[in-house]
Coordinates of C-alpha atoms in Angstrom, one line a residue:
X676 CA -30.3 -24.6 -11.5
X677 CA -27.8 -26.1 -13.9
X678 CA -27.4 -29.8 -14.4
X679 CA -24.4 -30.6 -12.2
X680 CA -24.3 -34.2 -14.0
X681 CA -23.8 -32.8 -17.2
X682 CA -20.9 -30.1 -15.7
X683 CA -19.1 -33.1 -13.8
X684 CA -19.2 -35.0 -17.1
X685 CA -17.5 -32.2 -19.3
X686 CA -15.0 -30.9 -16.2
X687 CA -13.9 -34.7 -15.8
X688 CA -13.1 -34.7 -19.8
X689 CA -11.5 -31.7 -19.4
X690 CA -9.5 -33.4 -16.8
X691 CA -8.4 -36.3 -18.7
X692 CA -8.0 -34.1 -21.8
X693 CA -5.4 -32.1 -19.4
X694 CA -7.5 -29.1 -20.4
X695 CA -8.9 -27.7 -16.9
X696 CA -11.0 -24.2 -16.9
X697 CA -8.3 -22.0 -15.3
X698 CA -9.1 -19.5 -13.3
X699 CA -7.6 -16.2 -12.5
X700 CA -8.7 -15.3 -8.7
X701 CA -8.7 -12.0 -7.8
X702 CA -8.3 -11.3 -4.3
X703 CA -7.7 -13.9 -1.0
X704 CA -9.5 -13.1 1.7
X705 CA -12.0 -14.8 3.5
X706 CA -13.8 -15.8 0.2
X707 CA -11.1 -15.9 -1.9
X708 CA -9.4 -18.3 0.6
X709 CA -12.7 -20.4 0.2
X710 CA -12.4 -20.4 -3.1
X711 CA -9.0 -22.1 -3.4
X712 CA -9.6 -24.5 -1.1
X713 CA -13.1 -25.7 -3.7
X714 CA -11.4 -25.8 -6.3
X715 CA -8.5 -27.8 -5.4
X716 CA -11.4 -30.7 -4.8
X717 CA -12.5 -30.7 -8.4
X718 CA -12.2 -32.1 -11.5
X719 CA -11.1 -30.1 -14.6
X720 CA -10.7 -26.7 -13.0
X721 CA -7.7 -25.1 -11.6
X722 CA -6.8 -21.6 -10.0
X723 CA -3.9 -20.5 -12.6
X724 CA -3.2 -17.2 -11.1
X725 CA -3.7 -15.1 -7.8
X726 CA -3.9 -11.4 -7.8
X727 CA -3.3 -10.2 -4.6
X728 CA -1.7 -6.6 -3.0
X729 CA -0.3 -9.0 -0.3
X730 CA 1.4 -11.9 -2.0
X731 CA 1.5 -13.2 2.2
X732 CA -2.2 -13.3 2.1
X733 CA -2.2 -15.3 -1.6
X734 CA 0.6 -18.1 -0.2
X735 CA -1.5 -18.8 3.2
X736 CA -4.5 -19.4 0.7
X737 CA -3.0 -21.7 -0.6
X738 CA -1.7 -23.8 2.6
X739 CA -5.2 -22.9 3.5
X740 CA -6.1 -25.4 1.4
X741 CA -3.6 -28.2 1.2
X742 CA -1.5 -27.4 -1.6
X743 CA 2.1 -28.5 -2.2
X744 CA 4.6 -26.4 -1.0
X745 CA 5.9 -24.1 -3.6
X746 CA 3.0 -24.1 -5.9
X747 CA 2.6 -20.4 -5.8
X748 CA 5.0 -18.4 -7.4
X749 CA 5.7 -15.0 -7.5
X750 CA 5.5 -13.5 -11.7
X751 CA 8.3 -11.0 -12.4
X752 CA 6.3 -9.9 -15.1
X753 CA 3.5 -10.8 -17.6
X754 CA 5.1 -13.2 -19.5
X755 CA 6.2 -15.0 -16.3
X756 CA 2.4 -15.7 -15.8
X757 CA 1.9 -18.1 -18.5
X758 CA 5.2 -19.7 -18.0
X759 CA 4.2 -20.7 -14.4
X760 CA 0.5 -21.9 -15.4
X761 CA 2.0 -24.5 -18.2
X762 CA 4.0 -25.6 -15.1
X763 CA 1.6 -26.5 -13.1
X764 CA 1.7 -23.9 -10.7
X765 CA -0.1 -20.7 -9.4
X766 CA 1.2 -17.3 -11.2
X767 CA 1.4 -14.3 -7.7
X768 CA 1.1 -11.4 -9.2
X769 CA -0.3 -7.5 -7.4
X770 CA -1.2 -6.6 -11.1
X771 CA -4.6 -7.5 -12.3
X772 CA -3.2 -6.4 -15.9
X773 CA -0.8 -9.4 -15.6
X774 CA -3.5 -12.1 -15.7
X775 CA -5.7 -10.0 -17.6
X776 CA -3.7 -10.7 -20.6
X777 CA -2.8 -14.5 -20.3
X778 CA -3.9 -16.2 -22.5
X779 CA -3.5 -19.3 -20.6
X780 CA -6.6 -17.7 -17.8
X781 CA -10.4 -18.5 -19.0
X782 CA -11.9 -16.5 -16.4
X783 CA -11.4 -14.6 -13.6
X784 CA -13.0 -14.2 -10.3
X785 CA -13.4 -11.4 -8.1
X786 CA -13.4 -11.8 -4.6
X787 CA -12.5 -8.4 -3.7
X788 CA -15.8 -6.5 -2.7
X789 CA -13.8 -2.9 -3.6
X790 CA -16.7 -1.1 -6.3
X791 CA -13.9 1.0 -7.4
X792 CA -11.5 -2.0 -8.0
X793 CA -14.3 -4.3 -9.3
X794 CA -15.2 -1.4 -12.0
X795 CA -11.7 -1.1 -13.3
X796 CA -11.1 -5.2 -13.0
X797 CA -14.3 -5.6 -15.4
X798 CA -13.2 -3.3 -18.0
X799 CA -9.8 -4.6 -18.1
X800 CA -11.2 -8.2 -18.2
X801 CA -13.7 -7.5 -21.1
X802 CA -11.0 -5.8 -23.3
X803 CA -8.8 -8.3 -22.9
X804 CA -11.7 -10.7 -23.8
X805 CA -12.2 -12.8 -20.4
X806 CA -15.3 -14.0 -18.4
X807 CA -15.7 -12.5 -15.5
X808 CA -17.5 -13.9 -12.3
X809 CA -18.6 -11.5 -9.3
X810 CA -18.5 -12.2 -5.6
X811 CA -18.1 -8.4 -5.5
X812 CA -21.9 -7.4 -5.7
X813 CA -21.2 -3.8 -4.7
X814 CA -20.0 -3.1 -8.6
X815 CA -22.8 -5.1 -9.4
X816 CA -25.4 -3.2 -8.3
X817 CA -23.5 0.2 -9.2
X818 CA -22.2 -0.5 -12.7
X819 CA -24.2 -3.9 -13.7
X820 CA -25.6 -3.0 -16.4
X821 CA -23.6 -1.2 -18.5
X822 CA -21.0 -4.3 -17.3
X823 CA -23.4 -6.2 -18.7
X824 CA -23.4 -4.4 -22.3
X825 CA -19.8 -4.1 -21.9
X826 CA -19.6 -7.8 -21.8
X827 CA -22.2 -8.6 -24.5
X828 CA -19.7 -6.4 -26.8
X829 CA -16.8 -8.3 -25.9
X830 CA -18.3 -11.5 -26.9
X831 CA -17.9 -12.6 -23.3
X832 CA -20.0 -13.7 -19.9
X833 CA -20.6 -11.3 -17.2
X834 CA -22.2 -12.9 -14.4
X835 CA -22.6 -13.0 -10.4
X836 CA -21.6 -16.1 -8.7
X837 CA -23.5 -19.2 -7.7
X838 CA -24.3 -19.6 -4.5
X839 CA -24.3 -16.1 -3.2
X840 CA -27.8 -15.1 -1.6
X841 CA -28.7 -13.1 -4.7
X842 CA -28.3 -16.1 -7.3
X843 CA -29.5 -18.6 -4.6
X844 CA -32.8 -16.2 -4.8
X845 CA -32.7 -16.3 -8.8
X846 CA -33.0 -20.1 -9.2
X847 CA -36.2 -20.3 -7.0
X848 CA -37.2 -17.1 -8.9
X849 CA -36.8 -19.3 -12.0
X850 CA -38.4 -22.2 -10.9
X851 CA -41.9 -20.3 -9.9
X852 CA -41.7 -18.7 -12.7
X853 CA -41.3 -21.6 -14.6
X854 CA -44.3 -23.2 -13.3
X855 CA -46.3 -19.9 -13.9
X856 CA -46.2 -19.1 -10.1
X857 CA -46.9 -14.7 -9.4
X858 CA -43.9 -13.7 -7.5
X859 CA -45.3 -11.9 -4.4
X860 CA -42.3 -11.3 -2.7
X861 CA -38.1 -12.6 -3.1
X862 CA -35.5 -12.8 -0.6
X863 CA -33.1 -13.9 2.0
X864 CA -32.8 -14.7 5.6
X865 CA -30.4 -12.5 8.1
X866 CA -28.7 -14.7 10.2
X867 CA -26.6 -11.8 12.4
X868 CA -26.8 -9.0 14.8
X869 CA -28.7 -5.7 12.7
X870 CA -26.8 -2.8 13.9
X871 CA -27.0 -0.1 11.4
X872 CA -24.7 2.4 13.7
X873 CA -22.5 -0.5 13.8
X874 CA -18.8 0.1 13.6
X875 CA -15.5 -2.0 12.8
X876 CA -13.4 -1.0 16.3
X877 CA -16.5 -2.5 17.8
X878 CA -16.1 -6.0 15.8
X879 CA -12.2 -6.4 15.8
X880 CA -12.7 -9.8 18.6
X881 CA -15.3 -10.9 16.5
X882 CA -13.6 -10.5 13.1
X883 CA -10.4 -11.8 14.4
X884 CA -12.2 -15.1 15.5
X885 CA -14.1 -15.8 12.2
X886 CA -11.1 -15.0 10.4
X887 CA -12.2 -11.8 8.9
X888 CA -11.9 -8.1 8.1
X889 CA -13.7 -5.9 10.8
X890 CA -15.0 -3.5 8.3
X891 CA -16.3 -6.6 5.9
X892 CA -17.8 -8.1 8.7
X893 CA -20.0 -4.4 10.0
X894 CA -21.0 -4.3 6.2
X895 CA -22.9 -7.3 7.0
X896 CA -24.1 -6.1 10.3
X897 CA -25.1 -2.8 9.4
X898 CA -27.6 -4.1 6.8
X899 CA -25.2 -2.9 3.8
X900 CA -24.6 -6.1 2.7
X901 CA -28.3 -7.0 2.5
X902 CA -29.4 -3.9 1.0
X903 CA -27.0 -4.7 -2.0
X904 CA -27.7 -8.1 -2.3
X905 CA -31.6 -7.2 -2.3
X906 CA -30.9 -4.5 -4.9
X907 CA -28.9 -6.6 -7.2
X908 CA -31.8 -9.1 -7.4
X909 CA -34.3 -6.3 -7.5
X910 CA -32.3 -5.5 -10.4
X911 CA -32.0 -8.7 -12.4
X912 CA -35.9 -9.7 -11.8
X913 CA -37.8 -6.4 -12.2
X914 CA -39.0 -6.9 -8.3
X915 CA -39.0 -3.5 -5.8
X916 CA -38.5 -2.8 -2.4
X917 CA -41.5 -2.4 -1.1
X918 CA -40.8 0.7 1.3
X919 CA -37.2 2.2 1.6
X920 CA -34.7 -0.2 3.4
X921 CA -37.6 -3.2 3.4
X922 CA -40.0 -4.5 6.0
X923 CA -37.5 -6.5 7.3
X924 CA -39.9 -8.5 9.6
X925 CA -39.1 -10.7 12.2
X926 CA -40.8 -14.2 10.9
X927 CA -40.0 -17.7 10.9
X928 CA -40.8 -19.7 7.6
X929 CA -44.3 -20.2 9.1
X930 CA -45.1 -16.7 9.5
X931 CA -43.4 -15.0 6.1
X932 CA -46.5 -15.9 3.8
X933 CA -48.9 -14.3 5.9
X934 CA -47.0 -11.0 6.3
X935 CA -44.9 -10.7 3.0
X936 CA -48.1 -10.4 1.2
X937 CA -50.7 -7.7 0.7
X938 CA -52.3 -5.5 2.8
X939 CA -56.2 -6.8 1.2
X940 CA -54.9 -10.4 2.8
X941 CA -53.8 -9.3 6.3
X942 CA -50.0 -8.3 5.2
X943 CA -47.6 -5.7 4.9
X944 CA -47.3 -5.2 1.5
X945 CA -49.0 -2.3 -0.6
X946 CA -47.8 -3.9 -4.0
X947 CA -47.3 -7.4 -5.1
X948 CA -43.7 -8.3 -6.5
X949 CA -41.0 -7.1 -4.2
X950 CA -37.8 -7.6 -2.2
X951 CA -37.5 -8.2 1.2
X952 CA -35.5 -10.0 4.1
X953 CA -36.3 -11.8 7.4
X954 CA -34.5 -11.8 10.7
X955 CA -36.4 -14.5 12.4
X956 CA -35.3 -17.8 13.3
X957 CA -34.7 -20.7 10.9
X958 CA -34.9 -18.4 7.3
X959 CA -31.0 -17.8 7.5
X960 CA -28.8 -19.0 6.1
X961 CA -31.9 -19.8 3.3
X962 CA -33.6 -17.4 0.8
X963 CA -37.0 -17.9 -0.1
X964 CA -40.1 -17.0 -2.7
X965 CA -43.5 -17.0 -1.5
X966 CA -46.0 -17.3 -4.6
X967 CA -49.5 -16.5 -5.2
X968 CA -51.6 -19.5 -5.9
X969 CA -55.7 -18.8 -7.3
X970 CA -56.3 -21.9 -8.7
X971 CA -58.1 -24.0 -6.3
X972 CA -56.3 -27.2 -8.1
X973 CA -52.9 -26.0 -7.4
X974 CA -53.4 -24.7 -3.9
X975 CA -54.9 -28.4 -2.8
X976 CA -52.1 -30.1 -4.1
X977 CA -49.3 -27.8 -2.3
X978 CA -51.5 -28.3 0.7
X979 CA -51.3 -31.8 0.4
X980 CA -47.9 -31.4 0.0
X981 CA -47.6 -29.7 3.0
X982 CA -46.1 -26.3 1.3
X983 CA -48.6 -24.9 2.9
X984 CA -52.6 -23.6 3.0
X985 CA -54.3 -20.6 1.6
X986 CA -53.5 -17.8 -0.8
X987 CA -49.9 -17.6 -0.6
X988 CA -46.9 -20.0 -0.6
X989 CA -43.5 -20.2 0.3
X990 CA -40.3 -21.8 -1.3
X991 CA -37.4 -21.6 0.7
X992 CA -33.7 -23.2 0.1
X993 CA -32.3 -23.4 3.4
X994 CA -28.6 -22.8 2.4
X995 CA -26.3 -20.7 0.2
X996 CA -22.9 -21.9 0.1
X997 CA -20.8 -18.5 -1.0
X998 CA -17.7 -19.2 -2.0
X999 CA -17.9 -22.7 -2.4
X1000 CA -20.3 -22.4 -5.4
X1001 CA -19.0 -20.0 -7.1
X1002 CA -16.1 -22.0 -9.0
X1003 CA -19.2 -23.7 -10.7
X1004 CA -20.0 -20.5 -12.4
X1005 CA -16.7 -19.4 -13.6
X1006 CA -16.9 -23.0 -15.2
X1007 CA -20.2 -22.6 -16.9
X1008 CA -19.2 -19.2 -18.1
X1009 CA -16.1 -21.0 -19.9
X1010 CA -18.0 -23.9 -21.0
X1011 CA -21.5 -23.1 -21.7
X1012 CA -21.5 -18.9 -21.9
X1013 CA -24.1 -19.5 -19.1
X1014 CA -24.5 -16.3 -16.4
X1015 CA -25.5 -17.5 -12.8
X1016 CA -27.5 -14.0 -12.7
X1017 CA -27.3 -10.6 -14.1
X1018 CA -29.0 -7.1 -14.2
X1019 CA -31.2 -6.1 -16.7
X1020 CA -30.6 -3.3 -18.7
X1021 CA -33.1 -0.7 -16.8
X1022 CA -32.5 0.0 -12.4
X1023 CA -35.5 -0.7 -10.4
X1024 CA -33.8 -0.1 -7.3
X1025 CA -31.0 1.2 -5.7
X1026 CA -28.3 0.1 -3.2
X1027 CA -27.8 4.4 -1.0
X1028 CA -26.4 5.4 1.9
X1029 CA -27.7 7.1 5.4
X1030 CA -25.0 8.8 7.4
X1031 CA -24.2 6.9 10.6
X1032 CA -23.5 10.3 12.6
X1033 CA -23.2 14.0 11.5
X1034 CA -20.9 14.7 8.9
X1035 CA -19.3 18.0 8.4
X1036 CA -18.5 19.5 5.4
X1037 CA -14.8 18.8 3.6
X1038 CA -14.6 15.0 5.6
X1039 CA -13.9 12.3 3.2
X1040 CA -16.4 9.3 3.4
X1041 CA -14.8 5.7 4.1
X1042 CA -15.5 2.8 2.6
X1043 CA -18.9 0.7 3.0
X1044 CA -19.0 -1.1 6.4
X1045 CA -16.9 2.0 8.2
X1046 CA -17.8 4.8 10.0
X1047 CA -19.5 7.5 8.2
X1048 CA -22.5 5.4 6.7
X1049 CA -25.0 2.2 6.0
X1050 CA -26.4 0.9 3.3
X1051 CA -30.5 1.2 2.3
X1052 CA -32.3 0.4 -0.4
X1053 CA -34.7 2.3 -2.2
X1054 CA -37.0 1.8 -5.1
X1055 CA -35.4 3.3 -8.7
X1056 CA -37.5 6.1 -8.3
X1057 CA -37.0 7.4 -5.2
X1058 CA -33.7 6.9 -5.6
X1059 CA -34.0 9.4 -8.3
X1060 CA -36.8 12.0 -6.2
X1061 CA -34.2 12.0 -3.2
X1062 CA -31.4 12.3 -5.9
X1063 CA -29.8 9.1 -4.3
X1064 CA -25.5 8.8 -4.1
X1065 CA -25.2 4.9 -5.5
X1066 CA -23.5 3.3 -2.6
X1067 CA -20.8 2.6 -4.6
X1068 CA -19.5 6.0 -5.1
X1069 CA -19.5 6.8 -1.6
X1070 CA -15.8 5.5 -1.1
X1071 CA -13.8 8.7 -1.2
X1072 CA -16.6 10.9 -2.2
X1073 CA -16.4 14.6 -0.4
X1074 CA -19.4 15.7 2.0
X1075 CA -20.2 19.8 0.8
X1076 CA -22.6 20.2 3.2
X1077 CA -23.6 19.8 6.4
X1078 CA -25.0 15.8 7.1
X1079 CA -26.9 14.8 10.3
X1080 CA -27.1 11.1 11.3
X1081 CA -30.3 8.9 9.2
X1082 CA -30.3 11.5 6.7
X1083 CA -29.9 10.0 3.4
X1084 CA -26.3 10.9 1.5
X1085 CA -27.3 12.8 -1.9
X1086 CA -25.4 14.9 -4.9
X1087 CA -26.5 17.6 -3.3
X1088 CA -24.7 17.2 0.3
X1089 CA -21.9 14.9 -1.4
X1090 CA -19.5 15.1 -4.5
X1091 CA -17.7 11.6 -5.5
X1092 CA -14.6 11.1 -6.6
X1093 CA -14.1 11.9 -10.3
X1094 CA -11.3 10.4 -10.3
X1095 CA -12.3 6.8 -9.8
X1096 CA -13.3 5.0 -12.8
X1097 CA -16.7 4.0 -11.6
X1098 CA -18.1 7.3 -11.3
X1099 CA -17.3 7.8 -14.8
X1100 CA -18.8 4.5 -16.0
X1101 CA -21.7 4.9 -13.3
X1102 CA -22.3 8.5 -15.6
X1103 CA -21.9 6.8 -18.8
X1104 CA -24.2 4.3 -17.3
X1105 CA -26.9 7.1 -16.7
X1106 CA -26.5 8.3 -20.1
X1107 CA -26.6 5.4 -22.3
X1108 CA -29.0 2.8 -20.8
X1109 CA -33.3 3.5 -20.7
X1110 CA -34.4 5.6 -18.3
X1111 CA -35.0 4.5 -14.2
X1112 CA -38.4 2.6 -13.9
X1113 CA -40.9 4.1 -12.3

């Protein structure tokens, strides 16, 4: 966790110094609306410049949250951008390229949750020598790594945001492993209907009323959204899913230890260190750790604490707050070239897809959260045995053979999209990085 006295004290002298971390926000949806609205409550950080397709969607963020009328204003061009930062306002723009190459931006943000886009953003952010934050874990857990490298060569951060339920995760990860705790098992709480056949004409009411896309909100229903968030931290801590797609168990905080731990001691698991997620009352909107504790000194003082009794303990953090955390890594990244979270360099697991209903050969597959398929996680290695599509190719990738409904979506009944950039860097990520652990 990082030492928010020490960031208040250097974001209020950035203040004073007229020297905020200026951000360049990609995208202004639900999040990216969030997002505005922080930062415009804090000391020495700014949003310099929007990137949105709809510049209508990029001016109601910003009455979202309070600002002066006017503020935002539309760039002609790149070197418009700059001219309307040092004026105090927010540079519109529907070309990432145009903030990319201010010099005036610090970091950007992407709050777009497109793999495709959030490929092509990264690159074009690390050659143009920016920090980049992630809300968009779906590049995450398709490209991270080799983002990761990208970044490291660039001489810049590369980091998912704070606050998300995949860095929530890592700072309990951190804190047990700090105090030389076993990991037994990592996660989060669900806090919605699971429908994994889920579908966004079915959610349009309910989107509308939370303010939301249809299709973003099915992601989250359909379980895609918690298999990627599960694989990304599978990913930066070396943990595994235990079985494909996760137990998933239905456990309030009471329960969890005694079921997310192994089989020997009355649980589910057949390994020690994995991901999983809960759908029982009172985890959401928390993530959690639950620990193994052998030495009798240890386990009487967390009893006496009332963490808990026996073998196996849990730590839980009852809240993530999203967007609202996230401006606090894009200021670390400036100001300390400190990541939130990121992948290591090898996979150990794997953010797929199962088809939702048949699919014929020759359809094109919609995006994540549509119609054609859900997320699922699987370990590195069966990813690999089953021969796996990453979820994040499955946008606009071609179905070659015949598909029926829970069958997993693989290169050898699908064919993505060459044309996208992140296919390419997913293939250069396959090539150049160590091998898939087993």
């Amino acid at each position: 966790m990082s030492d928010s006295h020490s960031l208040l004290a250097d974001l209020e002298r950035r203040e004073r110094e007229g020297k905020p971390v200026t951000i360049g926000l990609v995208g202004t949806g639900e999040m990216g609306t969030d997002i505005v609205t922080q930062v415009s409550l804090m000391p020495g950080v700014r949003i310099g410049a929007i990137v949105e397709l709809e510049l209508a969607a990029a001016r109601k963020a910003i009455a979202v949250a309070g600002l002066a009328d006017g503020v935002g204003r539309e760039a002609d061009d790149t070197a418009t951008v700059p001219k309307i930062i040092a004026a105090g306002g927010i540079a519109l723009t529907s070309n990432h390229l145009d903030v990319c190459d201010c010099e005036a931006i610090d970091v950007l943000i992407d709050a777009t949750g497109s793999p495709s886009f959030g490929a092509r953003l990264a690159i074009d952010a690390f050659d143009h020598g920016k920090h980049l934050v992630l809300m968009n874990v779906e590049t995450d857990v398709t490209i991270g790594p080799l983002l990761r490298r990208r970044a490291d060569e660039a001489g810049v951060v590369y980091t998912l945001g704070a606050g998300d339920e995949p860095s929530a995760t890592m700072e309990l990860v951190r804190f047990v492993q700090t105090l030389g705790y076993p990991i037994v098992a990592a996660g989060k709480g669900k806090n919605n209907k699971f429908d994994r056949y889920a579908v966004p004409r079915d959610y349009e009411e309910e989107a509308a009323r939370r303010n939301m896309n249809p299709r973003m909100l099915v992601e989250f229903v359909d379980g895609s959204k918690t298999m990627i968030e599960m694989a990304a931290l599978a990913n930066a801590t070396g943990l595994v899913p235990d079985v494909p797609g996760m137990h998933g168990v239905d456990a309030g905080l009471a329960e969890l230890p005694g079921l997310l731990c192994p089989r020997e001691d009355g649980g589910l698991l057949s390994r020690r260190g994995v991901v999983d997620f809960s759908v029982g009352r009172g985890v959401a909107p928390g993530v959690f750790v639950i620990v193994e504790t052998r030495h009798p000194r240890i386990r009487e003082r967390l009893e006496d604490l009332h963490v808990g009794k026996g073998w196996y303990h849990l730590f839980h953090r009852p809240y993530h707050l999203t967007s609202l955390e996230v401006p606090l890594s894009a200021a670390e990244a400036v100001l300390y070239r400190k990541a939130a979270m990121q992948p290591l360099p090898r996979r150990y697991a794997e953010a797929t897809a199962v088809a939702k209903r048949d699919l014929q050969p020759g359809e094109t597959l919609d995006a994540i959260g549509g119609y054609a398929y859900f997320g699922t996680i699987l370990s590195a290695a069966d990813a690999r045995e089953h021969r796996a599509i990453p979820l994040g190719l499955c946008e606009g990738a071609r179905v070659t053979q015949s598909i029926k409904a829970d069958e997993y979506l693989t290169y050898a009944n699908c064919t993505p999209d060459a044309d996208q950039p992140i296919v390419r860097l997913r293939h250069e990520q396959d090539e150049l990085l160590e091998p898939i652990a087993n």
